């Protein structure tokens, strides 16, 4: 890092983006610039303008310019030829974001949407590396419970780490804490909190009905869908 590639995450101003891209003349091959989780970068007209110049040739060159009277440019060139490579990683690009789409038009765009099966397969392949201080038995027990939530849109790799951390904090209440991080209705949270209790299925259904005002048949129907 700093020799062959530059990695930035969090936040970057347009001026600092210009300064960062100008370093393509001093770093070595593959001259790679990675902007990770910087949604703001694709929502700022000036930042997008700089990236568009860096991503697409005009008259055979990719020339990036920043014309401004600010003294902050005193030690920088007003323009430079960019000969690096750029990777931009974002969680999403909103449909109405024409700025983001203008970058897609100038790049190789890959939309990585994992199915719930692909996500769970990947998580299981790295389960031992997540929260290594927890025992294998504890992690497998927690995973056997939260795996069913992989179909939720709000479930991600971070959800697993979060569940393990909750368990370390409170072995008794970790599931309730975890359920509140997911996009579930109140009734769904109650349903899932009852599923793993050491009581009969009939008592689970009765408690579900009492707490949600839904029928015991609803409990059975929801359980059959899992």
mmCIF file with all atom_site columns, C-alpha atoms in Angstrom:
data_model
loop_
_atom_site.group_PDB
_atom_site.id
_atom_site.type_symbol
_atom_site.label_atom_id
_atom_site.label_alt_id
_atom_site.label_comp_id
_atom_site.label_asym_id
_atom_site.label_entity_id
_atom_site.label_seq_id
_atom_site.pdbx_PDB_ins_code
_atom_site.Cartn_x
_atom_site.Cartn_y
_atom_site.Cartn_z
_atom_site.occupancy
_atom_site.B_iso_or_equiv
_atom_site.pdbx_formal_charge
_atom_site.auth_seq_id
_atom_site.auth_comp_id
_atom_site.auth_asym_id
_atom_site.auth_atom_id
_atom_site.pdbx_PDB_model_num
ATOM 1   C CA . UNK A 1 1   ? 0.000   0.000   0.000   1.00 0.00 ? 1   UNK A CA 1
ATOM 2   C CA . UNK A 1 2   ? 1.318   3.407   -0.982  1.00 0.00 ? 2   UNK A CA 1
ATOM 3   C CA . UNK A 1 3   ? 3.761   1.765   -3.397  1.00 0.00 ? 3   UNK A CA 1
ATOM 4   C CA . UNK A 1 4   ? 1.644   -0.326  -5.772  1.00 0.00 ? 4   UNK A CA 1
ATOM 5   C CA . UNK A 1 5   ? -1.855  0.663   -4.695  1.00 0.00 ? 5   UNK A CA 1
ATOM 6   C CA . UNK A 1 6   ? -3.790  3.258   -2.689  1.00 0.00 ? 6   UNK A CA 1
ATOM 7   C CA . UNK A 1 7   ? -6.785  2.199   -0.602  1.00 0.00 ? 7   UNK A CA 1
ATOM 8   C CA . UNK A 1 8   ? -9.293  4.717   0.777   1.00 0.00 ? 8   UNK A CA 1
ATOM 9   C CA . UNK A 1 9   ? -12.474 4.135   2.753   1.00 0.00 ? 9   UNK A CA 1
ATOM 10  C CA . UNK A 1 10  ? -14.769 6.420   4.751   1.00 0.00 ? 10  UNK A CA 1
ATOM 11  C CA . UNK A 1 11  ? -14.862 9.899   3.231   1.00 0.00 ? 11  UNK A CA 1
ATOM 12  C CA . UNK A 1 12  ? -12.852 11.922  0.721   1.00 0.00 ? 12  UNK A CA 1
ATOM 13  C CA . UNK A 1 13  ? -13.325 15.499  -0.518  1.00 0.00 ? 13  UNK A CA 1
ATOM 14  C CA . UNK A 1 14  ? -13.130 16.311  -4.243  1.00 0.00 ? 14  UNK A CA 1
ATOM 15  C CA . UNK A 1 15  ? -9.847  18.168  -3.703  1.00 0.00 ? 15  UNK A CA 1
ATOM 16  C CA . UNK A 1 16  ? -8.308  15.229  -1.858  1.00 0.00 ? 16  UNK A CA 1
ATOM 17  C CA . UNK A 1 17  ? -9.634  12.895  -4.563  1.00 0.00 ? 17  UNK A CA 1
ATOM 18  C CA . UNK A 1 18  ? -7.813  15.014  -7.154  1.00 0.00 ? 18  UNK A CA 1
ATOM 19  C CA . UNK A 1 19  ? -4.660  14.881  -5.020  1.00 0.00 ? 19  UNK A CA 1
ATOM 20  C CA . UNK A 1 20  ? -4.972  11.101  -4.629  1.00 0.00 ? 20  UNK A CA 1
ATOM 21  C CA . UNK A 1 21  ? -5.469  10.456  -8.349  1.00 0.00 ? 21  UNK A CA 1
ATOM 22  C CA . UNK A 1 22  ? -2.450  12.623  -9.158  1.00 0.00 ? 22  UNK A CA 1
ATOM 23  C CA . UNK A 1 23  ? -0.285  10.031  -7.397  1.00 0.00 ? 23  UNK A CA 1
ATOM 24  C CA . UNK A 1 24  ? -0.655  7.732   -10.403 1.00 0.00 ? 24  UNK A CA 1
ATOM 25  C CA . UNK A 1 25  ? 2.572   9.325   -11.653 1.00 0.00 ? 25  UNK A CA 1
ATOM 26  C CA . UNK A 1 26  ? 4.578   8.165   -8.628  1.00 0.00 ? 26  UNK A CA 1
ATOM 27  C CA . UNK A 1 27  ? 3.207   4.778   -7.553  1.00 0.00 ? 27  UNK A CA 1
ATOM 28  C CA . UNK A 1 28  ? 4.312   1.590   -9.302  1.00 0.00 ? 28  UNK A CA 1
ATOM 29  C CA . UNK A 1 29  ? 2.370   -0.924  -11.383 1.00 0.00 ? 29  UNK A CA 1
ATOM 30  C CA . UNK A 1 30  ? -0.411  -1.943  -11.230 1.00 0.00 ? 30  UNK A CA 1
ATOM 31  C CA . UNK A 1 31  ? -1.110  1.677   -10.082 1.00 0.00 ? 31  UNK A CA 1
ATOM 32  C CA . UNK A 1 32  ? -4.357  0.651   -8.454  1.00 0.00 ? 32  UNK A CA 1
ATOM 33  C CA . UNK A 1 33  ? -6.739  3.033   -6.656  1.00 0.00 ? 33  UNK A CA 1
ATOM 34  C CA . UNK A 1 34  ? -9.400  1.384   -4.488  1.00 0.00 ? 34  UNK A CA 1
ATOM 35  C CA . UNK A 1 35  ? -12.300 3.482   -3.167  1.00 0.00 ? 35  UNK A CA 1
ATOM 36  C CA . UNK A 1 36  ? -14.254 1.255   -0.797  1.00 0.00 ? 36  UNK A CA 1
ATOM 37  C CA . UNK A 1 37  ? -17.668 2.052   0.697   1.00 0.00 ? 37  UNK A CA 1
ATOM 38  C CA . UNK A 1 38  ? -17.586 5.682   -0.396  1.00 0.00 ? 38  UNK A CA 1
ATOM 39  C CA . UNK A 1 39  ? -21.200 6.234   -1.465  1.00 0.00 ? 39  UNK A CA 1
ATOM 40  C CA . UNK A 1 40  ? -20.626 9.978   -1.142  1.00 0.00 ? 40  UNK A CA 1
ATOM 41  C CA . UNK A 1 41  ? -18.115 9.871   -3.953  1.00 0.00 ? 41  UNK A CA 1
ATOM 42  C CA . UNK A 1 42  ? -20.809 8.938   -6.484  1.00 0.00 ? 42  UNK A CA 1
ATOM 43  C CA . UNK A 1 43  ? -23.227 11.592  -5.204  1.00 0.00 ? 43  UNK A CA 1
ATOM 44  C CA . UNK A 1 44  ? -20.881 14.556  -5.585  1.00 0.00 ? 44  UNK A CA 1
ATOM 45  C CA . UNK A 1 45  ? -20.810 16.236  -9.018  1.00 0.00 ? 45  UNK A CA 1
ATOM 46  C CA . UNK A 1 46  ? -17.218 17.392  -8.707  1.00 0.00 ? 46  UNK A CA 1
ATOM 47  C CA . UNK A 1 47  ? -15.938 14.001  -7.533  1.00 0.00 ? 47  UNK A CA 1
ATOM 48  C CA . UNK A 1 48  ? -17.803 12.217  -10.309 1.00 0.00 ? 48  UNK A CA 1
ATOM 49  C CA . UNK A 1 49  ? -16.421 14.713  -12.836 1.00 0.00 ? 49  UNK A CA 1
ATOM 50  C CA . UNK A 1 50  ? -12.861 13.895  -11.737 1.00 0.00 ? 50  UNK A CA 1
ATOM 51  C CA . UNK A 1 51  ? -13.508 10.155  -11.894 1.00 0.00 ? 51  UNK A CA 1
ATOM 52  C CA . UNK A 1 52  ? -15.111 10.420  -15.333 1.00 0.00 ? 52  UNK A CA 1
ATOM 53  C CA . UNK A 1 53  ? -11.924 12.062  -16.607 1.00 0.00 ? 53  UNK A CA 1
ATOM 54  C CA . UNK A 1 54  ? -9.817  9.338   -14.985 1.00 0.00 ? 54  UNK A CA 1
ATOM 55  C CA . UNK A 1 55  ? -11.928 6.510   -16.434 1.00 0.00 ? 55  UNK A CA 1
ATOM 56  C CA . UNK A 1 56  ? -12.409 7.562   -20.035 1.00 0.00 ? 56  UNK A CA 1
ATOM 57  C CA . UNK A 1 57  ? -9.991  8.753   -22.699 1.00 0.00 ? 57  UNK A CA 1
ATOM 58  C CA . UNK A 1 58  ? -10.479 12.005  -24.582 1.00 0.00 ? 58  UNK A CA 1
ATOM 59  C CA . UNK A 1 59  ? -8.227  12.264  -27.640 1.00 0.00 ? 59  UNK A CA 1
ATOM 60  C CA . UNK A 1 60  ? -6.219  9.274   -26.490 1.00 0.00 ? 60  UNK A CA 1
ATOM 61  C CA . UNK A 1 61  ? -5.473  10.555  -22.979 1.00 0.00 ? 61  UNK A CA 1
ATOM 62  C CA . UNK A 1 62  ? -7.137  10.517  -19.599 1.00 0.00 ? 62  UNK A CA 1
ATOM 63  C CA . UNK A 1 63  ? -6.501  14.051  -18.393 1.00 0.00 ? 63  UNK A CA 1
ATOM 64  C CA . UNK A 1 64  ? -7.835  15.056  -14.968 1.00 0.00 ? 64  UNK A CA 1
ATOM 65  C CA . UNK A 1 65  ? -8.171  18.775  -14.262 1.00 0.00 ? 65  UNK A CA 1
ATOM 66  C CA . UNK A 1 66  ? -9.097  20.859  -11.230 1.00 0.00 ? 66  UNK A CA 1
ATOM 67  C CA . UNK A 1 67  ? -9.407  24.527  -12.107 1.00 0.00 ? 67  UNK A CA 1
ATOM 68  C CA . UNK A 1 68  ? -9.681  26.591  -8.929  1.00 0.00 ? 68  UNK A CA 1
ATOM 69  C CA . UNK A 1 69  ? -8.084  29.608  -7.288  1.00 0.00 ? 69  UNK A CA 1
ATOM 70  C CA . UNK A 1 70  ? -7.829  27.876  -3.917  1.00 0.00 ? 70  UNK A CA 1
ATOM 71  C CA . UNK A 1 71  ? -4.394  28.045  -2.278  1.00 0.00 ? 71  UNK A CA 1
ATOM 72  C CA . UNK A 1 72  ? -4.731  24.352  -1.464  1.00 0.00 ? 72  UNK A CA 1
ATOM 73  C CA . UNK A 1 73  ? -3.755  23.639  -5.086  1.00 0.00 ? 73  UNK A CA 1
ATOM 74  C CA . UNK A 1 74  ? -0.481  25.563  -4.850  1.00 0.00 ? 74  UNK A CA 1
ATOM 75  C CA . UNK A 1 75  ? 1.580   22.377  -4.527  1.00 0.00 ? 75  UNK A CA 1
ATOM 76  C CA . UNK A 1 76  ? -0.441  20.430  -7.077  1.00 0.00 ? 76  UNK A CA 1
ATOM 77  C CA . UNK A 1 77  ? -0.611  20.581  -10.860 1.00 0.00 ? 77  UNK A CA 1
ATOM 78  C CA . UNK A 1 78  ? -3.790  22.076  -12.311 1.00 0.00 ? 78  UNK A CA 1
ATOM 79  C CA . UNK A 1 79  ? -4.090  18.962  -14.483 1.00 0.00 ? 79  UNK A CA 1
ATOM 80  C CA . UNK A 1 80  ? -2.312  15.648  -15.025 1.00 0.00 ? 80  UNK A CA 1
ATOM 81  C CA . UNK A 1 81  ? -2.528  12.555  -17.203 1.00 0.00 ? 81  UNK A CA 1
ATOM 82  C CA . UNK A 1 82  ? -3.939  9.629   -15.235 1.00 0.00 ? 82  UNK A CA 1
ATOM 83  C CA . UNK A 1 83  ? -2.555  6.190   -16.114 1.00 0.00 ? 83  UNK A CA 1
ATOM 84  C CA . UNK A 1 84  ? -3.777  4.147   -13.161 1.00 0.00 ? 84  UNK A CA 1
ATOM 85  C CA . UNK A 1 85  ? -6.615  1.719   -12.584 1.00 0.00 ? 85  UNK A CA 1
ATOM 86  C CA . UNK A 1 86  ? -9.652  2.374   -10.372 1.00 0.00 ? 86  UNK A CA 1
ATOM 87  C CA . UNK A 1 87  ? -11.880 0.039   -8.363  1.00 0.00 ? 87  UNK A CA 1
ATOM 88  C CA . UNK A 1 88  ? -14.974 1.590   -6.764  1.00 0.00 ? 88  UNK A CA 1
ATOM 89  C CA . UNK A 1 89  ? -16.910 -0.573  -4.293  1.00 0.00 ? 89  UNK A CA 1
ATOM 90  C CA . UNK A 1 90  ? -20.347 0.629   -3.142  1.00 0.00 ? 90  UNK A CA 1
ATOM 91  C CA . UNK A 1 91  ? -23.265 -1.085  -1.423  1.00 0.00 ? 91  UNK A CA 1
ATOM 92  C CA . UNK A 1 92  ? -25.822 0.318   -3.841  1.00 0.00 ? 92  UNK A CA 1
ATOM 93  C CA . UNK A 1 93  ? -26.490 2.903   -6.517  1.00 0.00 ? 93  UNK A CA 1
ATOM 94  C CA . UNK A 1 94  ? -29.962 4.376   -6.358  1.00 0.00 ? 94  UNK A CA 1
ATOM 95  C CA . UNK A 1 95  ? -32.077 4.304   -9.498  1.00 0.00 ? 95  UNK A CA 1
ATOM 96  C CA . UNK A 1 96  ? -32.312 8.094   -9.590  1.00 0.00 ? 96  UNK A CA 1
ATOM 97  C CA . UNK A 1 97  ? -28.549 8.564   -9.258  1.00 0.00 ? 97  UNK A CA 1
ATOM 98  C CA . UNK A 1 98  ? -27.563 9.654   -12.780 1.00 0.00 ? 98  UNK A CA 1
ATOM 99  C CA . UNK A 1 99  ? -24.070 10.529  -11.513 1.00 0.00 ? 99  UNK A CA 1
ATOM 100 C CA . UNK A 1 100 ? -23.424 6.949   -10.480 1.00 0.00 ? 100 UNK A CA 1
ATOM 101 C CA . UNK A 1 101 ? -24.767 5.672   -13.787 1.00 0.00 ? 101 UNK A CA 1
ATOM 102 C CA . UNK A 1 102 ? -22.372 7.928   -15.685 1.00 0.00 ? 102 UNK A CA 1
ATOM 103 C CA . UNK A 1 103 ? -19.493 6.106   -13.952 1.00 0.00 ? 103 UNK A CA 1
ATOM 104 C CA . UNK A 1 104 ? -21.009 2.706   -14.769 1.00 0.00 ? 104 UNK A CA 1
ATOM 105 C CA . UNK A 1 105 ? -21.066 3.746   -18.439 1.00 0.00 ? 105 UNK A CA 1
ATOM 106 C CA . UNK A 1 106 ? -17.304 4.323   -18.309 1.00 0.00 ? 106 UNK A CA 1
ATOM 107 C CA . UNK A 1 107 ? -16.341 1.174   -16.445 1.00 0.00 ? 107 UNK A CA 1
ATOM 108 C CA . UNK A 1 108 ? -16.721 -2.571  -16.186 1.00 0.00 ? 108 UNK A CA 1
ATOM 109 C CA . UNK A 1 109 ? -19.679 -2.901  -13.841 1.00 0.00 ? 109 UNK A CA 1
ATOM 110 C CA . UNK A 1 110 ? -20.274 -5.991  -11.732 1.00 0.00 ? 110 UNK A CA 1
ATOM 111 C CA . UNK A 1 111 ? -23.442 -6.307  -9.665  1.00 0.00 ? 111 UNK A CA 1
ATOM 112 C CA . UNK A 1 112 ? -22.662 -8.892  -6.974  1.00 0.00 ? 112 UNK A CA 1
ATOM 113 C CA . UNK A 1 113 ? -25.984 -10.096 -5.627  1.00 0.00 ? 113 UNK A CA 1
ATOM 114 C CA . UNK A 1 114 ? -25.639 -13.271 -3.593  1.00 0.00 ? 114 UNK A CA 1
ATOM 115 C CA . UNK A 1 115 ? -28.534 -15.649 -3.176  1.00 0.00 ? 115 UNK A CA 1
ATOM 116 C CA . UNK A 1 116 ? -29.268 -16.701 0.407   1.00 0.00 ? 116 UNK A CA 1
ATOM 117 C CA . UNK A 1 117 ? -27.725 -20.109 -0.407  1.00 0.00 ? 117 UNK A CA 1
ATOM 118 C CA . UNK A 1 118 ? -24.535 -18.535 -1.772  1.00 0.00 ? 118 UNK A CA 1
ATOM 119 C CA . UNK A 1 119 ? -24.312 -16.292 1.290   1.00 0.00 ? 119 UNK A CA 1
ATOM 120 C CA . UNK A 1 120 ? -24.766 -19.144 3.770   1.00 0.00 ? 120 UNK A CA 1
ATOM 121 C CA . UNK A 1 121 ? -22.261 -21.333 1.906   1.00 0.00 ? 121 UNK A CA 1
ATOM 122 C CA . UNK A 1 122 ? -19.693 -18.551 2.086   1.00 0.00 ? 122 UNK A CA 1
ATOM 123 C CA . UNK A 1 123 ? -20.354 -17.860 5.765   1.00 0.00 ? 123 UNK A CA 1
ATOM 124 C CA . UNK A 1 124 ? -19.959 -21.546 6.613   1.00 0.00 ? 124 UNK A CA 1
ATOM 125 C CA . UNK A 1 125 ? -16.616 -21.628 4.788   1.00 0.00 ? 125 UNK A CA 1
ATOM 126 C CA . UNK A 1 126 ? -15.206 -18.850 7.014   1.00 0.00 ? 126 UNK A CA 1
ATOM 127 C CA . UNK A 1 127 ? -17.160 -19.474 10.219  1.00 0.00 ? 127 UNK A CA 1
ATOM 128 C CA . UNK A 1 128 ? -14.057 -20.494 12.148  1.00 0.00 ? 128 UNK A CA 1
ATOM 129 C CA . UNK A 1 129 ? -12.387 -17.151 11.387  1.00 0.00 ? 129 UNK A CA 1
ATOM 130 C CA . UNK A 1 130 ? -15.247 -15.051 12.805  1.00 0.00 ? 130 UNK A CA 1
ATOM 131 C CA . UNK A 1 131 ? -14.817 -14.184 16.505  1.00 0.00 ? 131 UNK A CA 1
ATOM 132 C CA . UNK A 1 132 ? -12.064 -16.819 16.987  1.00 0.00 ? 132 UNK A CA 1
ATOM 133 C CA . UNK A 1 133 ? -12.240 -16.536 20.794  1.00 0.00 ? 133 UNK A CA 1
ATOM 134 C CA . UNK A 1 134 ? -15.648 -18.268 20.761  1.00 0.00 ? 134 UNK A CA 1
ATOM 135 C CA . UNK A 1 135 ? -15.611 -22.063 20.819  1.00 0.00 ? 135 UNK A CA 1
ATOM 136 C CA . UNK A 1 136 ? -16.537 -24.011 17.698  1.00 0.00 ? 136 UNK A CA 1
ATOM 137 C CA . UNK A 1 137 ? -19.535 -25.549 19.476  1.00 0.00 ? 137 UNK A CA 1
ATOM 138 C CA . UNK A 1 138 ? -20.850 -22.120 20.509  1.00 0.00 ? 138 UNK A CA 1
ATOM 139 C CA . UNK A 1 139 ? -20.478 -20.737 16.991  1.00 0.00 ? 139 UNK A CA 1
ATOM 140 C CA . UNK A 1 140 ? -22.137 -23.739 15.375  1.00 0.00 ? 140 UNK A CA 1
ATOM 141 C CA . UNK A 1 141 ? -25.003 -23.520 17.860  1.00 0.00 ? 141 UNK A CA 1
ATOM 142 C CA . UNK A 1 142 ? -25.554 -19.816 17.173  1.00 0.00 ? 142 UNK A CA 1
ATOM 143 C CA . UNK A 1 143 ? -25.245 -20.330 13.423  1.00 0.00 ? 143 UNK A CA 1
ATOM 144 C CA . UNK A 1 144 ? -27.805 -23.151 13.459  1.00 0.00 ? 144 UNK A CA 1
ATOM 145 C CA . UNK A 1 145 ? -30.306 -20.623 14.854  1.00 0.00 ? 145 UNK A CA 1
ATOM 146 C CA . UNK A 1 146 ? -29.537 -17.496 12.798  1.00 0.00 ? 146 UNK A CA 1
ATOM 147 C CA . UNK A 1 147 ? -29.044 -19.351 9.507   1.00 0.00 ? 147 UNK A CA 1
ATOM 148 C CA . UNK A 1 148 ? -32.790 -19.221 8.921   1.00 0.00 ? 148 UNK A CA 1
ATOM 149 C CA . UNK A 1 149 ? -32.615 -15.412 8.698   1.00 0.00 ? 149 UNK A CA 1
ATOM 150 C CA . UNK A 1 150 ? -30.389 -15.496 5.614   1.00 0.00 ? 150 UNK A CA 1
ATOM 151 C CA . UNK A 1 151 ? -33.506 -14.921 3.493   1.00 0.00 ? 151 UNK A CA 1
ATOM 152 C CA . UNK A 1 152 ? -34.023 -11.518 5.155   1.00 0.00 ? 152 UNK A CA 1
ATOM 153 C CA . UNK A 1 153 ? -32.903 -8.570  3.063   1.00 0.00 ? 153 UNK A CA 1
ATOM 154 C CA . UNK A 1 154 ? -31.200 -7.016  6.084   1.00 0.00 ? 154 UNK A CA 1
ATOM 155 C CA . UNK A 1 155 ? -29.113 -10.159 6.784   1.00 0.00 ? 155 UNK A CA 1
ATOM 156 C CA . UNK A 1 156 ? -25.437 -9.952  5.842   1.00 0.00 ? 156 UNK A CA 1
ATOM 157 C CA . UNK A 1 157 ? -22.014 -11.261 6.782   1.00 0.00 ? 157 UNK A CA 1
ATOM 158 C CA . UNK A 1 158 ? -21.884 -8.584  9.488   1.00 0.00 ? 158 UNK A CA 1
ATOM 159 C CA . UNK A 1 159 ? -25.038 -10.100 11.003  1.00 0.00 ? 159 UNK A CA 1
ATOM 160 C CA . UNK A 1 160 ? -23.097 -13.232 11.953  1.00 0.00 ? 160 UNK A CA 1
ATOM 161 C CA . UNK A 1 161 ? -20.330 -11.299 13.672  1.00 0.00 ? 161 UNK A CA 1
ATOM 162 C CA . UNK A 1 162 ? -22.979 -9.217  15.448  1.00 0.00 ? 162 UNK A CA 1
ATOM 163 C CA . UNK A 1 163 ? -24.759 -12.343 16.723  1.00 0.00 ? 163 UNK A CA 1
ATOM 164 C CA . UNK A 1 164 ? -21.483 -13.755 18.058  1.00 0.00 ? 164 UNK A CA 1
ATOM 165 C CA . UNK A 1 165 ? -20.721 -10.476 19.836  1.00 0.00 ? 165 UNK A CA 1
ATOM 166 C CA . UNK A 1 166 ? -24.193 -10.399 21.382  1.00 0.00 ? 166 UNK A CA 1
ATOM 167 C CA . UNK A 1 167 ? -23.666 -13.954 22.610  1.00 0.00 ? 167 UNK A CA 1
ATOM 168 C CA . UNK A 1 168 ? -20.394 -12.971 24.276  1.00 0.00 ? 168 UNK A CA 1
ATOM 169 C CA . UNK A 1 169 ? -22.204 -10.081 25.943  1.00 0.00 ? 169 UNK A CA 1
ATOM 170 C CA . UNK A 1 170 ? -25.236 -12.061 27.092  1.00 0.00 ? 170 UNK A CA 1
ATOM 171 C CA . UNK A 1 171 ? -25.763 -15.768 26.547  1.00 0.00 ? 171 UNK A CA 1
ATOM 172 C CA . UNK A 1 172 ? -29.368 -15.462 27.737  1.00 0.00 ? 172 UNK A CA 1
ATOM 173 C CA . UNK A 1 173 ? -30.548 -12.449 25.715  1.00 0.00 ? 173 UNK A CA 1
ATOM 174 C CA . UNK A 1 174 ? -28.340 -12.533 22.632  1.00 0.00 ? 174 UNK A CA 1
ATOM 175 C CA . UNK A 1 175 ? -31.150 -13.680 20.307  1.00 0.00 ? 175 UNK A CA 1
ATOM 176 C CA . UNK A 1 176 ? -33.482 -10.840 21.353  1.00 0.00 ? 176 UNK A CA 1
ATOM 177 C CA . UNK A 1 177 ? -30.665 -8.362  20.741  1.00 0.00 ? 177 UNK A CA 1
ATOM 178 C CA . UNK A 1 178 ? -29.947 -9.943  17.364  1.00 0.00 ? 178 UNK A CA 1
ATOM 179 C CA . UNK A 1 179 ? -33.582 -9.938  16.238  1.00 0.00 ? 179 UNK A CA 1
ATOM 180 C CA . UNK A 1 180 ? -33.740 -6.188  16.775  1.00 0.00 ? 180 UNK A CA 1
ATOM 181 C CA . UNK A 1 181 ? -31.014 -5.705  14.159  1.00 0.00 ? 181 UNK A CA 1
ATOM 182 C CA . UNK A 1 182 ? -33.124 -7.316  11.440  1.00 0.00 ? 182 UNK A CA 1
ATOM 183 C CA . UNK A 1 183 ? -35.955 -5.850  9.409   1.00 0.00 ? 183 UNK A CA 1
ATOM 184 C CA . UNK A 1 184 ? -38.683 -7.942  11.023  1.00 0.00 ? 184 UNK A CA 1
ATOM 185 C CA . UNK A 1 185 ? -42.169 -7.104  12.248  1.00 0.00 ? 185 UNK A CA 1
ATOM 186 C CA . UNK A 1 186 ? -42.973 -7.300  15.955  1.00 0.00 ? 186 UNK A CA 1
ATOM 187 C CA . UNK A 1 187 ? -44.918 -10.531 15.358  1.00 0.00 ? 187 UNK A CA 1
ATOM 188 C CA . UNK A 1 188 ? -42.018 -12.092 13.466  1.00 0.00 ? 188 UNK A CA 1
ATOM 189 C CA . UNK A 1 189 ? -39.588 -11.222 16.271  1.00 0.00 ? 189 UNK A CA 1
ATOM 190 C CA . UNK A 1 190 ? -41.885 -12.865 18.827  1.00 0.00 ? 190 UNK A CA 1
ATOM 191 C CA . UNK A 1 191 ? -42.251 -15.926 16.595  1.00 0.00 ? 191 UNK A CA 1
ATOM 192 C CA . UNK A 1 192 ? -38.493 -16.396 16.239  1.00 0.00 ? 192 UNK A CA 1
ATOM 193 C CA . UNK A 1 193 ? -37.785 -15.721 19.907  1.00 0.00 ? 193 UNK A CA 1
ATOM 194 C CA . UNK A 1 194 ? -40.123 -18.605 20.823  1.00 0.00 ? 194 UNK A CA 1
ATOM 195 C CA . UNK A 1 195 ? -38.857 -21.159 18.312  1.00 0.00 ? 195 UNK A CA 1
ATOM 196 C CA . UNK A 1 196 ? -35.818 -22.318 20.268  1.00 0.00 ? 196 UNK A CA 1
ATOM 197 C CA . UNK A 1 197 ? -37.310 -22.289 23.760  1.00 0.00 ? 197 UNK A CA 1
ATOM 198 C CA . UNK A 1 198 ? -37.145 -25.677 25.562  1.00 0.00 ? 198 UNK A CA 1
ATOM 199 C CA . UNK A 1 199 ? -40.946 -26.008 25.729  1.00 0.00 ? 199 UNK A CA 1
ATOM 200 C CA . UNK A 1 200 ? -43.509 -27.972 23.741  1.00 0.00 ? 200 UNK A CA 1
ATOM 201 C CA . UNK A 1 201 ? -44.663 -26.809 20.313  1.00 0.00 ? 201 UNK A CA 1
ATOM 202 C CA . UNK A 1 202 ? -48.174 -26.397 21.710  1.00 0.00 ? 202 UNK A CA 1
ATOM 203 C CA . UNK A 1 203 ? -46.948 -24.039 24.432  1.00 0.00 ? 203 UNK A CA 1
ATOM 204 C CA . UNK A 1 204 ? -44.944 -22.080 21.878  1.00 0.00 ? 204 UNK A CA 1
ATOM 205 C CA . UNK A 1 205 ? -48.040 -21.647 19.730  1.00 0.00 ? 205 UNK A CA 1
ATOM 206 C CA . UNK A 1 206 ? -50.131 -20.578 22.743  1.00 0.00 ? 206 UNK A CA 1
ATOM 207 C CA . UNK A 1 207 ? -47.558 -18.017 23.858  1.00 0.00 ? 207 UNK A CA 1
ATOM 208 C CA . UNK A 1 208 ? -47.290 -16.740 20.301  1.00 0.00 ? 208 UNK A CA 1
ATOM 209 C CA . UNK A 1 209 ? -51.059 -16.276 20.117  1.00 0.00 ? 209 UNK A CA 1
ATOM 210 C CA . UNK A 1 210 ? -51.197 -14.550 23.502  1.00 0.00 ? 210 UNK A CA 1
ATOM 211 C CA . UNK A 1 211 ? -48.399 -12.111 22.650  1.00 0.00 ? 211 UNK A CA 1
ATOM 212 C CA . UNK A 1 212 ? -49.427 -11.294 19.073  1.00 0.00 ? 212 UNK A CA 1
ATOM 213 C CA . UNK A 1 213 ? -53.207 -11.796 19.043  1.00 0.00 ? 213 UNK A CA 1
ATOM 214 C CA . UNK A 1 214 ? -52.669 -14.058 16.033  1.00 0.00 ? 214 UNK A CA 1
ATOM 215 C CA . UNK A 1 215 ? -53.957 -17.623 15.953  1.00 0.00 ? 215 UNK A CA 1
ATOM 216 C CA . UNK A 1 216 ? -52.002 -20.712 16.942  1.00 0.00 ? 216 UNK A CA 1
ATOM 217 C CA . UNK A 1 217 ? -52.554 -21.903 13.357  1.00 0.00 ? 217 UNK A CA 1
ATOM 218 C CA . UNK A 1 218 ? -50.564 -18.901 12.146  1.00 0.00 ? 218 UNK A CA 1
ATOM 219 C CA . UNK A 1 219 ? -47.673 -20.063 14.305  1.00 0.00 ? 219 UNK A CA 1
ATOM 220 C CA . UNK A 1 220 ? -47.845 -23.536 12.738  1.00 0.00 ? 220 UNK A CA 1
ATOM 221 C CA . UNK A 1 221 ? -48.108 -22.104 9.230   1.00 0.00 ? 221 UNK A CA 1
ATOM 222 C CA . UNK A 1 222 ? -45.087 -19.835 9.728   1.00 0.00 ? 222 UNK A CA 1
ATOM 223 C CA . UNK A 1 223 ? -43.077 -22.714 11.186  1.00 0.00 ? 223 UNK A CA 1
ATOM 224 C CA . UNK A 1 224 ? -43.869 -24.967 8.227   1.00 0.00 ? 224 UNK A CA 1
ATOM 225 C CA . UNK A 1 225 ? -42.409 -22.320 5.876   1.00 0.00 ? 225 UNK A CA 1
ATOM 226 C CA . UNK A 1 226 ? -38.993 -22.439 7.537   1.00 0.00 ? 226 UNK A CA 1
#
